[in-house]
Amino acid sequence: MLHRASQRSRKARGQFYIAFASVTSISFDAFCRCKSLTSINIPNKVTSILHDTFLGCTSLTSINIPRSVTRIDHKAFDGCDKLVIKGYAGSYAEKYAKENGYDYVLIDTAG
């Protein structure tokens, strides 16, 4: 489980890449109030994003969520007013985005 971003991820120009292949769940408040965070790619093995994970990440504009994610808690992205969720057709990420009023962009699988 990923607990604190500053200890368990790499940062490049406002983007975070979760470095541990074994991470399957992103803990509540892991990226809480990371105001410089602009985008993030969630690894394929992650299955859940818990509440307040991205609370107050006011610069977060883009998150890529893989098909493996089957749980996103209701308040995972509180305060991320500019967020666009990117994912796959029919995925849990698409359902979450639509139910919670986030813009959603399909990731092109055609290549």
Short mmCIF file of C-alpha atoms in Angstrom, two decimals:
data_model
loop_
_atom_site.label_atom_id
_atom_site.label_comp_id
_atom_site.label_asym_id
_atom_site.label_seq_id
_atom_site.Cartn_x
_atom_site.Cartn_y
_atom_site.Cartn_z
CA MET A 1 0.00 0.00 0.00
CA LEU A 2 1.32 3.44 -0.89
CA HIS A 3 1.11 5.78 2.11
CA ARG A 4 3.12 8.98 1.49
CA ALA A 5 4.04 10.16 -1.96
CA SER A 6 7.20 11.96 -0.94
CA GLN A 7 8.76 8.72 0.30
CA ARG A 8 7.55 6.25 -2.29
CA SER A 9 7.41 7.87 -5.71
CA ARG A 10 9.49 9.79 -8.22
CA LYS A 11 8.64 13.32 -9.33
CA ALA A 12 9.38 14.97 -12.67
CA ARG A 13 8.05 18.45 -13.51
CA GLY A 14 4.83 18.19 -11.51
CA GLN A 15 4.19 14.59 -12.52
CA PHE A 16 4.36 11.61 -10.21
CA TYR A 17 5.18 8.07 -11.19
CA ILE A 18 4.58 5.44 -8.54
CA ALA A 19 7.85 3.53 -8.48
CA PHE A 20 6.95 0.30 -6.71
CA ALA A 21 5.50 -2.42 -8.93
CA SER A 22 4.03 -4.14 -5.87
CA VAL A 23 1.67 -1.24 -4.96
CA THR A 24 -1.96 -2.43 -5.17
CA SER A 25 -3.72 0.23 -3.10
CA ILE A 26 -3.14 3.96 -2.69
CA SER A 27 -3.82 4.91 0.91
CA PHE A 28 -6.00 7.75 2.12
CA ASP A 29 -4.14 11.09 2.02
CA ALA A 30 -1.11 9.65 0.16
CA PHE A 31 -0.93 12.72 -2.09
CA CYS A 32 -2.98 15.02 0.14
CA ARG A 33 -2.38 18.71 -0.58
CA CYS A 34 0.42 18.11 -3.11
CA LYS A 35 -0.23 21.45 -4.74
CA SER A 36 2.53 21.02 -7.36
CA LEU A 37 1.10 17.72 -8.62
CA THR A 38 -0.28 18.22 -12.16
CA SER A 39 -0.63 14.66 -13.48
CA ILE A 40 -0.21 11.06 -12.40
CA ASN A 41 -0.16 7.64 -14.01
CA ILE A 42 -1.56 4.89 -11.79
CA PRO A 43 0.29 1.55 -12.23
CA ASN A 44 -1.53 -1.46 -13.70
CA LYS A 45 -1.44 -3.47 -10.46
CA VAL A 46 -3.33 -0.87 -8.40
CA THR A 47 -6.88 -1.97 -7.58
CA SER A 48 -8.06 0.77 -5.20
CA ILE A 49 -7.76 4.51 -4.59
CA LEU A 50 -8.95 5.37 -1.10
CA HIS A 51 -10.70 8.48 0.28
CA ASP A 52 -8.75 11.75 0.45
CA THR A 53 -5.89 10.28 -1.61
CA PHE A 54 -5.70 13.45 -3.73
CA LEU A 55 -7.48 15.84 -1.35
CA GLY A 56 -6.57 19.45 -2.10
CA CYS A 57 -4.35 18.71 -5.11
CA THR A 58 -5.55 21.91 -6.74
CA SER A 59 -3.16 21.72 -9.72
CA LEU A 60 -4.02 18.12 -10.60
CA THR A 61 -5.45 18.19 -14.13
CA SER A 62 -4.88 14.65 -15.42
CA ILE A 63 -4.89 11.12 -14.02
CA ASN A 64 -4.54 7.90 -16.03
CA ILE A 65 -6.39 5.05 -14.32
CA PRO A 66 -5.87 1.46 -15.55
CA ARG A 67 -8.53 -1.22 -15.92
CA SER A 68 -7.21 -2.92 -12.77
CA VAL A 69 -8.76 -0.21 -10.53
CA THR A 70 -12.11 -1.48 -9.26
CA ARG A 71 -12.54 0.84 -6.27
CA ILE A 72 -12.31 4.61 -6.01
CA ASP A 73 -13.67 6.06 -2.81
CA HIS A 74 -16.17 8.91 -3.08
CA LYS A 75 -13.88 11.69 -1.82
CA ALA A 76 -10.65 10.48 -3.43
CA PHE A 77 -10.34 13.66 -5.53
CA ASP A 78 -11.92 16.32 -3.28
CA GLY A 79 -10.71 19.78 -4.30
CA CYS A 80 -9.40 18.65 -7.70
CA ASP A 81 -11.68 20.98 -9.64
CA LYS A 82 -9.63 20.90 -12.88
CA LEU A 83 -9.27 17.11 -13.00
CA VAL A 84 -9.76 15.07 -16.17
CA ILE A 85 -9.82 11.32 -15.59
CA LYS A 86 -8.39 9.18 -18.40
CA GLY A 87 -9.20 5.51 -18.70
CA TYR A 88 -10.72 2.71 -20.74
CA ALA A 89 -14.23 2.17 -22.11
CA GLY A 90 -16.42 0.33 -19.63
CA SER A 91 -13.90 0.63 -16.79
CA TYR A 92 -14.60 1.52 -13.19
CA ALA A 93 -12.76 4.80 -13.77
CA GLU A 94 -15.28 5.75 -16.46
CA LYS A 95 -18.20 4.90 -14.18
CA TYR A 96 -16.67 6.87 -11.29
CA ALA A 97 -16.01 9.94 -13.46
CA LYS A 98 -19.56 10.01 -14.77
CA GLU A 99 -21.16 9.46 -11.36
CA ASN A 100 -19.04 12.17 -9.72
CA GLY A 101 -19.09 14.86 -12.41
CA TYR A 102 -15.50 14.61 -13.66
CA ASP A 103 -14.55 15.02 -17.30
CA TYR A 104 -13.54 11.68 -18.81
CA VAL A 105 -11.28 10.90 -21.75
CA LEU A 106 -10.96 7.45 -23.25
CA ILE A 107 -7.43 6.11 -23.61
CA ASP A 108 -6.96 4.99 -27.20
CA THR A 109 -6.15 1.29 -27.31
CA ALA A 110 -5.82 1.18 -31.08
CA GLY A 111 -2.27 2.39 -30.92
#
